[in-house]
């Protein structure tokens, strides 16, 4: 009989970097979903503090949309530097760098947000505040806690953890020797060996132990993930490293280079490449190719040779004839370019999952690491939460691997191509086969911009996404066919008919945003603002021209079925809970706002009545002109017929899951019956 204390929780998150914090925040937002007992979530990290400088800084459009659905995009938007234009600098005929091109940083019209840059530590701060606010203090990061063993049982996963001493929980850092007292990020870089960071833990004495019995464990513990290693060799990252070594410095520059406040991709004739990322607080991040450092026979570069002086010397050479110097350096590091991915993101038991750097690593220049990592756990957390609350069918967990591994694979391929084009020497002319064509580089940059925005993610068919095509895979495992359970079979022809009802809302992609007006108060909203990440599915009813009698009748028939006591909405909603507590119906109609009345023209289920708070005035919207913010032209932009409308089912993470006519109620019901424990 052991006297180690034991605790039961629904979810244990290991690691409080961007992926772990996104998971914790997503769970905190599920508090409004009814359940017999509140969701219990713990999040542990072996470090004594969050990070304060360095590491990731780029926030892509999709991440900002997600932050907005959690309620803190405004903080990031205000504090960050906004990336508006990219300048390409290449050598001219005499070998001197010159500006050769300008392109917009974010493709115009893609999202209501554009790419911004802000230090990772600030983003972690926003998450911590958001988690505190939405969980009412119930979820907080427990620091200086190290997991030491993990066993997957029938019911629960048993994780033993140990409290670390302050000394153990603070990583050793090399002295910088730089002009300023900059933080050195080398200790977390991929240039150090696997066990370097844990060296001081192995010898240390902290003894206090606890056993945490969790229904689900999510490993968000970074590139050297303990969780991944504990799950076994079949989870090991696979991929390759290159010989390209790059340095990173966050400095306040003193320079005559004209584009220092623009994002720049600079290829010098012979001294390597450099990327300029203008940052908040006068900082500029430089990514600098280090031609002087190459990996040894073991494949790893000697990191003792890498100093801020060496990195900065390389930058000065690349930027010649322009001059650059600095007095203040905030952070610096170096890394070796490589792309690696785990064959599996989830244990076959569907009780342990891996997210973020724990399952995919690549070079940071495309600014993807933090974004894709957060989007992994954003995809996973609502699924785990709704299952732990007994609301959804466990089969939806299979979609985590089939959806996110494909995204990671695309990222690895993109990074492979992009980083090689960036690190290559520019071709002198068309005959120079070893050099990189700058036209090809620009083309890759332009195509990469769509990918890098996070908005090209397109999930395959599954129990959550009704479309034709390849359902994705579960990795190289014997139970590969599991994710086919619950996949709605639909032919290419059937799918084309459904998709044609809303061409601007591709099934499997995130619900795009256009402005609509609240029917009750005329206030303009970006429609996506109404799709909060609170764990609820949504049915978006494009009601069409509600003033047309035939159309009004179609809407009424649809709503009667929705409200019926044996319909899926009632059956999916726990007894005693409000009708919109797990599936919310939002309406956009296309008649004139001033000629329609909320209570007269729209059935009750579209604006449910509560005896304490009255009618719900925030669910019916109109595609009409606003007084002050123009016309969103939502029906046209979503590609929906203004007379007849259509119905769209949206997942809690804003991805489109199903499209149909108002008469396709049975198919809609089938979709939800495959997801909910009705
Ligand atoms: P991490 O941020 O690594 O978080 C993992 C967390 O788990 C950490 O808090 C860690 O303390 C904790 N942890 C680790 N092991 C354990 C354990 N055994 N038990 C408990 N807790 C544990 N991305 C960019 O986009 N641009 C950049 O310029 C950039 N530069 C980078 C420079 C460096 C040196 C590094 C390391 C990364 C850089 N990245 C960059 C990548 C980016 O920081 C990551 O992609 C992102 O942080 C991934 O988030 P994550 O939560 O998956 O992992």
XYZ file of C-alpha atoms and ligand atoms in Angstrom:
731
model
C 0.000 0.000 0.000
C 1.633 3.260 -1.172
C 1.117 6.439 0.855
C 1.562 8.714 -2.146
C -1.548 10.930 -2.370
C -3.868 10.188 -5.323
C -6.184 12.584 -7.173
C -8.745 11.971 -9.936
C -9.151 14.492 -12.739
C -10.863 14.558 -16.114
C -7.893 16.008 -17.971
C -4.202 16.404 -17.208
C -2.219 18.718 -19.491
C 1.556 18.274 -19.371
C 3.380 21.452 -20.444
C 2.245 25.080 -20.291
C 3.701 26.512 -23.498
C 1.365 27.844 -26.209
C -0.145 24.395 -26.961
C -0.818 23.540 -23.304
C -2.200 26.976 -22.505
C -4.521 26.874 -25.525
C -5.851 23.520 -24.296
C -6.365 24.891 -20.776
C -8.097 28.038 -22.075
C -10.385 25.977 -24.306
C -11.400 23.820 -21.331
C -11.994 26.934 -19.229
C -14.472 28.152 -21.859
C -16.528 24.940 -21.650
C -17.854 25.823 -18.213
C -21.225 26.898 -19.659
C -21.822 23.462 -21.220
C -24.107 21.617 -18.792
C -22.791 18.472 -17.130
C -23.424 16.393 -14.038
C -20.151 17.537 -12.468
C -17.790 20.342 -13.494
C -14.882 19.412 -15.740
C -11.735 19.026 -13.654
C -8.563 20.035 -15.467
C -4.976 20.298 -14.237
C -2.012 21.720 -16.119
C 1.564 21.160 -14.948
C 4.924 22.487 -16.141
C 8.404 21.585 -15.016
C 9.626 25.192 -15.229
C 9.171 27.649 -12.387
C 8.021 30.510 -14.668
C 6.589 31.171 -18.100
C 9.012 32.524 -20.690
C 9.664 36.268 -20.777
C 11.685 36.815 -23.931
C 12.487 35.212 -27.252
C 11.125 32.143 -29.020
C 8.088 32.527 -31.247
C 6.636 35.887 -32.206
C 4.468 35.599 -35.333
C 0.682 35.408 -34.950
C -1.163 34.366 -38.078
C -4.699 35.386 -39.076
C -6.238 32.109 -37.950
C -4.643 32.309 -34.501
C -6.074 35.807 -34.079
C -9.525 34.594 -35.121
C -9.220 31.876 -32.465
C -8.010 34.378 -29.846
C -11.061 36.470 -30.698
C -13.340 33.483 -30.155
C -11.728 33.156 -26.697
C -12.009 36.877 -26.005
C -8.465 38.283 -26.056
C -7.489 39.047 -29.684
C -7.834 42.757 -28.870
C -4.961 42.605 -26.375
C -2.609 41.012 -28.906
C -3.802 43.327 -31.688
C -3.083 46.455 -29.621
C 0.324 45.443 -28.285
C 1.780 43.806 -31.359
C 3.609 45.205 -34.347
C 1.495 44.848 -37.488
C 3.061 43.248 -40.530
C 1.857 45.042 -43.618
C 4.449 44.630 -46.369
C 7.269 42.249 -47.263
C 10.301 43.596 -49.118
C 12.539 41.279 -51.116
C 16.194 42.243 -51.351
C 18.460 40.512 -53.871
C 21.916 41.138 -55.361
C 22.040 43.239 -58.538
C 24.381 42.522 -61.449
C 27.337 43.848 -59.433
C 26.464 41.734 -56.383
C 25.127 44.599 -54.249
C 21.809 43.992 -52.472
C 18.887 46.076 -53.682
C 15.139 46.070 -53.066
C 13.664 44.038 -55.904
C 10.032 43.586 -54.859
C 7.295 44.517 -52.425
C 4.291 42.293 -51.653
C 1.523 42.593 -49.047
C 2.362 40.556 -45.966
C -1.133 39.075 -45.674
C -3.172 38.269 -48.781
C -5.743 41.049 -49.122
C -9.290 40.100 -48.074
C -8.331 36.789 -46.492
C -9.420 37.541 -42.943
C -10.537 40.431 -40.775
C -7.090 40.095 -39.113
C -3.626 40.435 -40.594
C -0.387 38.914 -39.406
C 1.157 40.535 -36.323
C 4.257 39.911 -34.238
C 4.484 39.841 -30.486
C 6.777 37.976 -28.156
C 5.590 34.519 -27.039
C 5.809 35.445 -23.345
C 3.095 38.113 -23.828
C 0.842 35.628 -25.543
C 1.355 33.222 -22.647
C 0.369 36.114 -20.324
C -2.911 36.666 -22.218
C -3.679 32.973 -21.966
C -2.990 32.876 -18.219
C -5.333 35.833 -17.618
C -8.015 34.310 -19.844
C -7.815 30.923 -18.102
C -8.110 32.610 -14.700
C -11.121 34.639 -15.844
C -13.115 31.861 -17.512
C -12.324 29.052 -15.087
C -12.913 31.326 -12.088
C -9.478 30.324 -10.799
C -10.244 26.583 -10.988
C -7.588 25.956 -13.657
C -4.131 27.298 -12.910
C -0.707 26.298 -14.086
C 1.064 24.248 -11.430
C 4.739 24.987 -11.910
C 7.888 23.081 -10.980
C 6.051 19.758 -11.330
C 7.695 16.917 -13.216
C 5.891 13.786 -14.405
C 7.922 10.655 -13.688
C 5.744 7.761 -14.862
C 2.652 7.169 -16.988
C 0.540 4.008 -17.180
C -2.521 3.667 -19.380
C -5.242 1.673 -17.590
C -8.717 0.538 -18.613
C -10.484 3.553 -17.128
C -7.802 6.106 -16.424
C -4.222 7.097 -17.100
C -2.075 7.007 -13.966
C 0.584 9.725 -13.952
C 3.037 10.058 -11.076
C 4.447 13.557 -10.611
C 7.147 15.060 -8.412
C 7.469 18.593 -7.036
C 10.787 20.129 -8.110
C 12.997 22.439 -6.091
C 13.439 26.011 -7.341
C 16.944 25.103 -8.470
C 15.706 22.123 -10.453
C 12.936 24.102 -12.111
C 15.228 26.869 -13.389
C 17.203 25.901 -16.485
C 20.929 26.678 -16.602
C 21.847 29.326 -19.159
C 25.172 30.081 -20.756
C 26.610 33.537 -20.077
C 26.125 35.673 -23.118
C 29.303 37.708 -23.316
C 27.255 40.118 -25.407
C 27.034 43.900 -25.182
C 23.891 43.669 -23.144
C 22.686 41.181 -20.599
C 20.591 39.337 -23.135
C 18.769 36.096 -22.445
C 20.342 33.194 -24.245
C 17.819 30.781 -25.741
C 20.396 28.183 -26.760
C 19.466 25.917 -23.865
C 16.086 25.265 -25.513
C 17.480 25.135 -29.051
C 17.674 21.980 -31.133
C 21.477 22.394 -31.116
C 21.681 20.909 -27.614
C 21.363 17.253 -26.819
C 18.174 15.623 -25.605
C 19.092 15.444 -21.939
C 20.987 18.715 -21.491
C 18.045 20.615 -20.095
C 17.191 17.888 -17.585
C 20.730 17.504 -16.264
C 20.146 19.431 -13.082
C 16.885 17.594 -12.451
C 18.472 14.151 -12.461
C 20.776 14.980 -9.546
C 18.293 16.939 -7.524
C 16.362 16.162 -4.377
C 12.725 17.325 -4.540
C 10.789 14.325 -3.214
C 7.131 15.316 -2.807
C 5.105 12.976 -5.041
C 1.501 12.610 -6.170
C -0.433 10.230 -8.394
C -2.870 11.890 -10.809
C -5.486 9.533 -12.280
C -6.725 11.261 -15.429
C -9.394 10.259 -17.921
C -7.357 12.024 -20.596
C -3.738 13.206 -20.777
C -2.561 15.800 -23.299
C 1.217 15.994 -23.781
C 2.128 19.569 -24.759
C 5.667 19.328 -23.450
C 7.581 20.641 -26.443
C 10.097 19.234 -28.881
C 11.775 16.941 -26.338
C 8.406 15.746 -25.050
C 8.632 13.388 -22.092
C 5.076 12.227 -22.808
C 6.013 11.269 -26.356
C 9.116 9.385 -25.224
C 7.094 7.597 -22.535
C 4.515 6.405 -25.078
C 7.206 4.419 -26.857
C 9.460 4.342 -29.911
C 6.536 4.277 -32.348
C 5.877 7.923 -31.409
C 9.460 9.090 -32.040
C 9.852 12.053 -34.367
C 10.955 11.075 -37.848
C 12.587 13.324 -40.393
C 15.826 14.915 -41.356
C 18.170 17.697 -40.345
C 19.992 19.896 -42.857
C 23.460 21.456 -42.668
C 21.948 24.945 -42.503
C 22.525 26.722 -39.177
C 20.766 30.001 -38.460
C 21.131 32.477 -35.616
C 18.342 34.630 -34.160
C 18.760 38.007 -32.421
C 16.153 40.345 -30.964
C 17.844 43.784 -30.957
C 17.109 47.490 -31.111
C 19.029 48.233 -34.326
C 21.195 51.256 -35.112
C 21.262 51.199 -38.898
C 20.956 53.025 -42.226
C 19.213 50.042 -43.883
C 16.026 51.655 -45.250
C 13.603 48.751 -44.712
C 14.428 47.878 -41.116
C 10.742 48.425 -40.119
C 9.514 46.121 -42.919
C 9.525 42.366 -42.992
C 12.419 41.639 -45.378
C 13.789 38.545 -47.074
C 17.361 39.342 -48.020
C 19.575 37.101 -50.158
C 23.174 38.356 -50.407
C 25.386 37.289 -53.316
C 27.794 35.158 -51.251
C 27.360 35.813 -47.518
C 24.072 34.018 -46.874
C 20.523 35.148 -46.214
C 18.779 37.215 -43.589
C 15.212 37.835 -42.564
C 14.115 41.038 -40.832
C 11.044 40.934 -38.557
C 10.153 44.356 -37.110
C 8.798 43.852 -33.601
C 7.021 45.653 -30.787
C 8.880 48.136 -28.527
C 11.404 49.184 -31.230
C 12.782 45.657 -31.333
C 13.736 43.946 -34.562
C 14.259 40.215 -34.897
C 16.986 39.116 -37.300
C 17.153 35.544 -38.575
C 20.708 35.198 -39.832
C 22.229 32.382 -41.835
C 25.550 31.285 -40.280
C 27.881 30.155 -43.012
C 30.852 29.841 -40.628
C 29.253 27.102 -38.529
C 28.571 23.675 -39.973
C 27.524 20.412 -38.334
C 30.274 17.918 -37.459
C 30.328 14.190 -38.269
C 27.623 13.588 -35.646
C 25.365 15.902 -37.625
C 25.237 18.547 -34.882
C 26.974 21.948 -34.852
C 29.326 22.891 -32.014
C 27.181 25.335 -30.111
C 30.099 26.638 -28.004
C 31.284 28.439 -31.156
C 28.003 30.307 -31.482
C 28.043 33.712 -29.807
C 25.996 36.862 -30.382
C 29.132 38.452 -31.877
C 29.465 35.673 -34.434
C 25.784 35.860 -35.361
C 25.796 39.632 -35.612
C 29.025 39.671 -37.654
C 27.233 37.464 -40.191
C 24.305 39.920 -40.294
C 26.645 42.865 -40.890
C 28.233 41.073 -43.846
C 24.902 40.162 -45.447
C 23.590 43.714 -45.128
C 26.638 45.411 -46.681
C 26.924 48.168 -47.941
C 24.368 49.189 -45.283
C 25.614 49.432 -41.729
C 23.996 47.900 -38.671
C 24.914 47.878 -34.984
C 23.088 47.626 -31.649
C 23.417 48.524 -28.004
C 20.517 46.486 -26.677
C 19.949 42.799 -27.334
C 16.868 41.223 -25.743
C 17.444 37.567 -26.644
C 19.429 35.416 -29.018
C 19.675 31.800 -30.062
C 20.654 29.527 -32.928
C 19.105 26.467 -34.511
C 19.758 23.867 -37.140
C 17.108 23.624 -39.858
C 15.312 20.286 -39.904
C 11.803 18.940 -40.243
C 10.516 16.141 -38.051
C 7.081 14.686 -37.343
C 5.722 11.898 -35.158
C 3.941 9.031 -36.939
C 1.194 9.250 -34.342
C -0.492 12.107 -32.476
C -2.695 9.956 -30.249
C -2.331 6.681 -28.358
C -4.639 3.940 -29.764
C -6.586 4.031 -26.466
C -7.571 7.651 -27.298
C -6.688 8.535 -23.715
C -3.288 10.161 -24.344
C -2.690 12.792 -27.011
C 0.305 14.818 -28.150
C 0.137 18.382 -29.475
C 2.444 21.115 -30.734
C 6.224 20.836 -30.882
C 5.871 17.456 -29.149
C 4.824 16.004 -32.511
C 6.221 18.343 -35.188
C 9.300 20.529 -35.401
C 10.591 22.642 -38.253
C 12.441 25.910 -38.821
C 10.887 29.004 -37.232
C 11.247 31.513 -40.105
C 7.791 30.945 -41.506
C 6.437 31.816 -38.053
C 4.399 28.641 -37.842
C 5.601 26.802 -34.705
C 3.494 28.530 -32.112
C 0.483 28.955 -34.416
C 0.198 25.342 -35.541
C 0.885 24.145 -31.983
C -1.963 26.221 -30.559
C -4.258 25.154 -33.374
C -3.540 21.476 -32.579
C -4.789 21.771 -29.033
C -7.653 24.071 -30.075
C -8.792 21.240 -32.363
C -8.486 18.651 -29.600
C -9.691 20.308 -26.389
C -13.399 20.755 -27.205
C -13.601 17.142 -28.382
C -12.033 15.838 -25.164
C -14.114 18.236 -23.050
C -17.469 17.327 -24.606
C -16.696 13.616 -24.243
C -15.547 14.010 -20.636
C -18.842 15.820 -19.964
C -20.757 12.866 -21.441
C -22.212 14.916 -24.297
C -20.393 13.671 -27.406
C -19.559 10.230 -28.757
C -15.907 9.169 -28.167
C -15.521 8.356 -31.873
C -14.963 12.035 -32.650
C -11.549 11.745 -30.979
C -10.275 9.864 -34.021
C -10.544 13.077 -36.000
C -7.757 14.699 -33.968
C -5.088 12.595 -35.615
C -6.719 12.483 -39.050
C -7.148 16.279 -39.096
C -4.042 17.599 -37.405
C -1.401 15.193 -38.641
C -2.267 16.128 -42.195
C -1.799 19.823 -41.336
C 1.571 19.064 -39.719
C 2.620 17.032 -42.746
C 1.741 19.957 -45.050
C 3.694 22.270 -42.769
C 6.755 20.041 -42.899
C 6.615 19.938 -46.707
C 6.141 23.705 -46.906
C 9.013 24.355 -44.501
C 11.278 21.894 -46.322
C 10.877 23.799 -49.563
C 10.785 27.296 -48.086
C 13.823 26.926 -45.825
C 15.963 25.499 -48.624
C 15.002 28.312 -50.972
C 15.805 30.790 -48.217
C 19.157 29.264 -47.331
C 20.301 28.802 -50.952
C 22.610 31.189 -52.779
C 20.786 33.324 -55.376
C 21.337 32.119 -58.942
C 23.677 34.382 -60.923
C 21.735 33.703 -64.133
C 19.443 31.079 -65.645
C 22.415 28.782 -66.307
C 23.417 28.754 -62.615
C 21.777 25.437 -61.671
C 23.116 25.402 -58.086
C 21.747 28.823 -57.262
C 18.181 29.545 -56.187
C 15.933 31.346 -58.665
C 14.639 34.497 -57.016
C 11.444 34.260 -59.089
C 10.862 30.782 -57.627
C 11.556 32.140 -54.143
C 9.006 34.935 -54.594
C 6.456 32.463 -55.931
C 7.019 30.166 -52.926
C 6.658 33.179 -50.629
C 3.350 34.201 -52.202
C 1.943 30.667 -52.096
C 3.375 30.245 -48.618
C 1.494 33.292 -47.412
C -1.851 31.568 -47.868
C -0.604 28.450 -46.134
C 1.095 30.464 -43.384
C -2.115 32.376 -42.610
C -3.578 29.117 -41.269
C -6.654 29.698 -43.430
C -6.001 27.041 -46.043
C -6.605 24.232 -43.527
C -9.209 21.921 -45.045
C -10.262 18.944 -42.911
C -11.180 15.701 -44.663
C -14.420 13.718 -44.313
C -15.111 12.268 -40.874
C -17.891 11.972 -38.340
C -17.554 15.771 -37.980
C -17.202 16.790 -41.612
C -19.649 15.592 -44.277
C -17.919 15.712 -47.631
C -16.427 13.409 -50.233
C -12.707 12.661 -50.448
C -9.935 11.079 -48.436
C -10.765 10.650 -44.741
C -7.097 10.958 -43.684
C -5.236 8.416 -41.639
C -4.437 7.399 -38.128
C -0.738 6.752 -38.680
C 1.072 3.515 -39.109
C -1.001 1.440 -36.719
C -2.979 -1.746 -36.908
C -6.208 0.011 -35.970
C -5.925 2.365 -38.926
C -9.529 1.853 -39.998
C -10.996 3.191 -36.752
C -11.429 6.708 -38.003
C -13.735 5.445 -40.704
C -16.382 4.756 -38.063
C -19.029 7.415 -38.251
C -17.753 8.880 -41.524
C -20.782 9.904 -43.560
C -20.379 8.405 -46.989
C -21.214 10.979 -49.646
C -20.372 10.812 -53.334
C -18.490 13.533 -55.198
C -21.677 14.406 -57.111
C -23.825 14.636 -53.966
C -21.174 16.758 -52.307
C -20.941 19.176 -55.245
C -24.689 19.765 -55.032
C -24.486 20.508 -51.281
C -21.413 22.705 -51.588
C -23.068 24.729 -54.370
C -25.604 25.969 -51.778
C -22.851 28.031 -50.098
C -19.804 28.201 -52.326
C -18.071 30.668 -50.036
C -18.241 28.266 -47.083
C -16.151 25.243 -48.081
C -17.033 22.211 -45.943
C -14.012 21.317 -43.790
C -12.698 24.904 -43.705
C -13.214 27.619 -41.131
C -16.383 29.753 -41.341
C -15.289 32.955 -43.074
C -16.475 36.293 -41.743
C -18.547 39.107 -43.251
C -20.483 41.870 -41.577
C -24.175 41.435 -40.795
C -26.553 43.493 -38.632
C -28.329 42.435 -35.492
C -32.038 42.344 -36.421
C -33.123 43.699 -33.026
C -30.697 46.624 -32.637
C -29.075 47.220 -36.080
C -25.563 46.878 -34.687
C -23.038 45.556 -37.243
C -21.121 42.410 -36.296
C -18.480 40.401 -38.036
C -20.446 37.164 -38.118
C -17.463 35.186 -36.841
C -17.637 37.196 -33.609
C -20.860 35.309 -32.875
C -19.091 31.933 -33.152
C -17.515 31.868 -29.678
C -15.281 28.975 -28.639
C -17.616 27.922 -25.846
C -17.971 24.276 -26.895
C -21.313 24.744 -28.640
C -22.075 23.480 -32.127
C -24.050 25.908 -34.260
C -26.670 25.669 -36.927
C -26.480 28.738 -39.135
C -29.835 29.143 -40.837
C -29.579 31.267 -43.965
C -33.294 32.025 -43.908
C -33.336 33.816 -47.283
C -36.146 36.256 -48.062
C -38.338 35.779 -45.001
C -40.951 38.222 -46.379
C -41.710 35.850 -49.234
C -44.621 33.663 -48.038
C -43.396 30.414 -49.606
C -39.918 30.924 -48.130
C -41.349 31.839 -44.735
C -43.226 28.558 -44.768
C -40.046 26.598 -45.544
C -38.388 28.296 -42.553
C -41.371 27.470 -40.324
C -41.377 23.799 -41.330
C -37.635 23.565 -40.630
C -38.039 25.285 -37.253
C -40.977 23.048 -36.253
C -38.772 20.015 -36.759
C -35.905 21.657 -34.834
C -38.195 22.411 -31.880
C -39.932 19.032 -31.814
C -39.561 17.056 -28.599
C -38.088 14.028 -30.382
C -35.800 16.089 -32.655
C -32.030 15.923 -32.166
C -31.791 19.409 -30.591
C -33.952 18.400 -27.614
C -32.362 14.969 -27.351
C -28.775 16.324 -27.459
C -29.541 18.886 -24.743
C -29.237 17.541 -21.176
C -32.529 17.522 -19.313
C -33.373 20.802 -17.636
C -30.738 22.726 -19.658
C -31.577 25.602 -22.014
C -32.348 24.591 -25.580
C -29.286 26.469 -26.901
C -26.806 25.098 -24.379
C -25.067 22.564 -26.646
C -26.361 23.506 -30.113
C -27.114 27.150 -30.861
C -29.164 28.288 -33.858
C -28.069 31.546 -35.500
C -30.018 33.086 -38.367
C -28.991 35.393 -41.209
C -31.846 36.530 -43.462
C -31.766 38.617 -46.603
C -35.015 40.678 -46.428
C -34.876 44.392 -45.513
C -34.217 44.905 -41.828
C -36.717 47.740 -41.546
C -39.513 45.666 -43.081
C -39.076 42.649 -40.811
C -39.870 42.134 -37.120
C -37.992 39.732 -34.864
C -41.005 38.473 -32.915
C -43.477 38.528 -35.821
C -41.416 36.980 -38.625
C -39.095 34.511 -36.928
C -40.172 31.302 -35.118
C -39.415 31.203 -31.373
C -36.633 28.611 -31.637
C -34.573 31.243 -33.499
C -34.729 33.642 -30.509
C -35.689 31.406 -27.531
C -37.618 32.836 -24.584
C -36.294 32.577 -21.037
C -38.719 33.321 -18.182
C -35.993 35.266 -16.321
C -34.275 37.132 -19.154
C -36.902 37.327 -21.902
C -36.379 36.851 -25.633
C -32.854 36.290 -26.914
C -32.068 39.291 -29.126
C -28.612 38.090 -30.219
C -29.381 35.249 -32.574
C -31.078 36.750 -35.638
C -29.025 38.817 -38.099
C -29.727 40.491 -41.406
C -27.621 40.988 -44.516
C -28.328 44.688 -44.958
C -26.622 48.109 -45.097
C -25.373 49.510 -41.806
C -25.416 53.189 -40.913
C -21.699 53.495 -40.189
C -19.836 50.407 -41.340
C -20.955 49.803 -44.927
C -22.509 46.640 -46.335
C -21.041 43.193 -45.656
C -22.927 41.640 -48.615
C -22.811 38.376 -46.687
C -25.137 36.300 -48.913
C -23.088 37.173 -51.991
C -19.775 36.544 -50.237
C -20.930 33.249 -48.725
C -22.311 32.269 -52.137
C -25.838 31.653 -50.780
C -29.049 32.199 -52.787
C -30.797 35.299 -51.400
C -34.273 33.854 -51.898
C -33.875 30.259 -50.800
C -30.988 30.309 -48.310
C -29.588 27.063 -46.889
C -28.514 25.466 -43.587
C -24.917 25.139 -42.358
C -23.709 23.133 -39.334
C -20.631 24.605 -37.667
C -18.332 22.866 -35.192
C -17.298 24.495 -31.902
C -13.933 25.395 -33.496
C -15.701 27.316 -36.333
C -15.111 24.679 -39.036
C -17.977 23.981 -41.440
C -19.231 20.424 -40.866
C -22.333 20.082 -43.060
C -24.348 22.029 -45.648
C -27.865 21.263 -46.883
C -31.244 22.619 -47.952
C -33.908 23.540 -45.432
C -35.662 20.311 -46.436
C -32.589 18.160 -45.581
C -33.543 17.996 -41.915
C -33.092 14.200 -41.687
C -29.513 14.466 -42.966
C -28.782 17.226 -40.481
C -30.253 15.056 -37.747
C -28.081 12.139 -38.876
C -24.996 14.411 -38.692
C -25.694 15.380 -35.097
C -26.714 11.851 -34.082
C -23.267 10.686 -35.210
C -21.637 13.203 -32.875
C -23.876 13.530 -29.814
C -24.866 10.841 -27.323
C -28.544 11.433 -28.106
P 6.824 24.740 -25.943
O 6.646 26.175 -26.164
O 8.193 24.182 -26.067
O 6.248 24.434 -24.492
C 6.481 23.239 -23.833
C 6.257 23.456 -22.345
O 6.342 22.198 -21.708
C 7.313 24.346 -21.720
O 6.704 25.294 -20.886
C 8.180 23.376 -20.927
O 8.728 23.954 -19.756
C 7.192 22.282 -20.584
N 7.795 20.970 -20.401
C 8.734 20.389 -21.156
N 9.007 19.164 -20.691
C 8.203 18.974 -19.622
C 8.023 17.904 -18.729
N 8.725 16.770 -18.829
N 7.134 18.048 -17.731
C 6.409 19.193 -17.589
N 6.557 20.238 -18.425
C 7.434 20.130 -19.430
N 8.650 29.714 -33.366
C 8.391 30.717 -34.181
O 7.291 30.735 -34.729
N 9.326 31.714 -34.379
C 10.533 31.692 -33.749
O 11.375 32.558 -33.948
C 10.827 30.646 -32.881
N 12.012 30.563 -32.236
C 12.227 29.543 -31.373
C 13.423 29.477 -30.686
C 13.661 28.448 -29.774
C 14.949 28.381 -29.036
C 12.661 27.478 -29.558
C 12.863 26.369 -28.553
C 11.483 27.547 -30.254
C 11.262 28.569 -31.173
N 10.075 28.657 -31.881
C 9.839 29.655 -32.711
C 9.090 27.616 -31.807
C 7.965 27.952 -30.872
O 8.462 28.525 -29.695
C 7.271 26.650 -30.608
O 6.823 26.117 -31.846
C 6.107 26.792 -29.692
O 6.520 27.339 -28.472
C 5.499 25.418 -29.489
O 4.629 25.438 -28.429
P 4.467 24.157 -27.519
O 3.522 24.563 -26.477
O 4.165 22.988 -28.374
O 5.905 23.857 -26.903
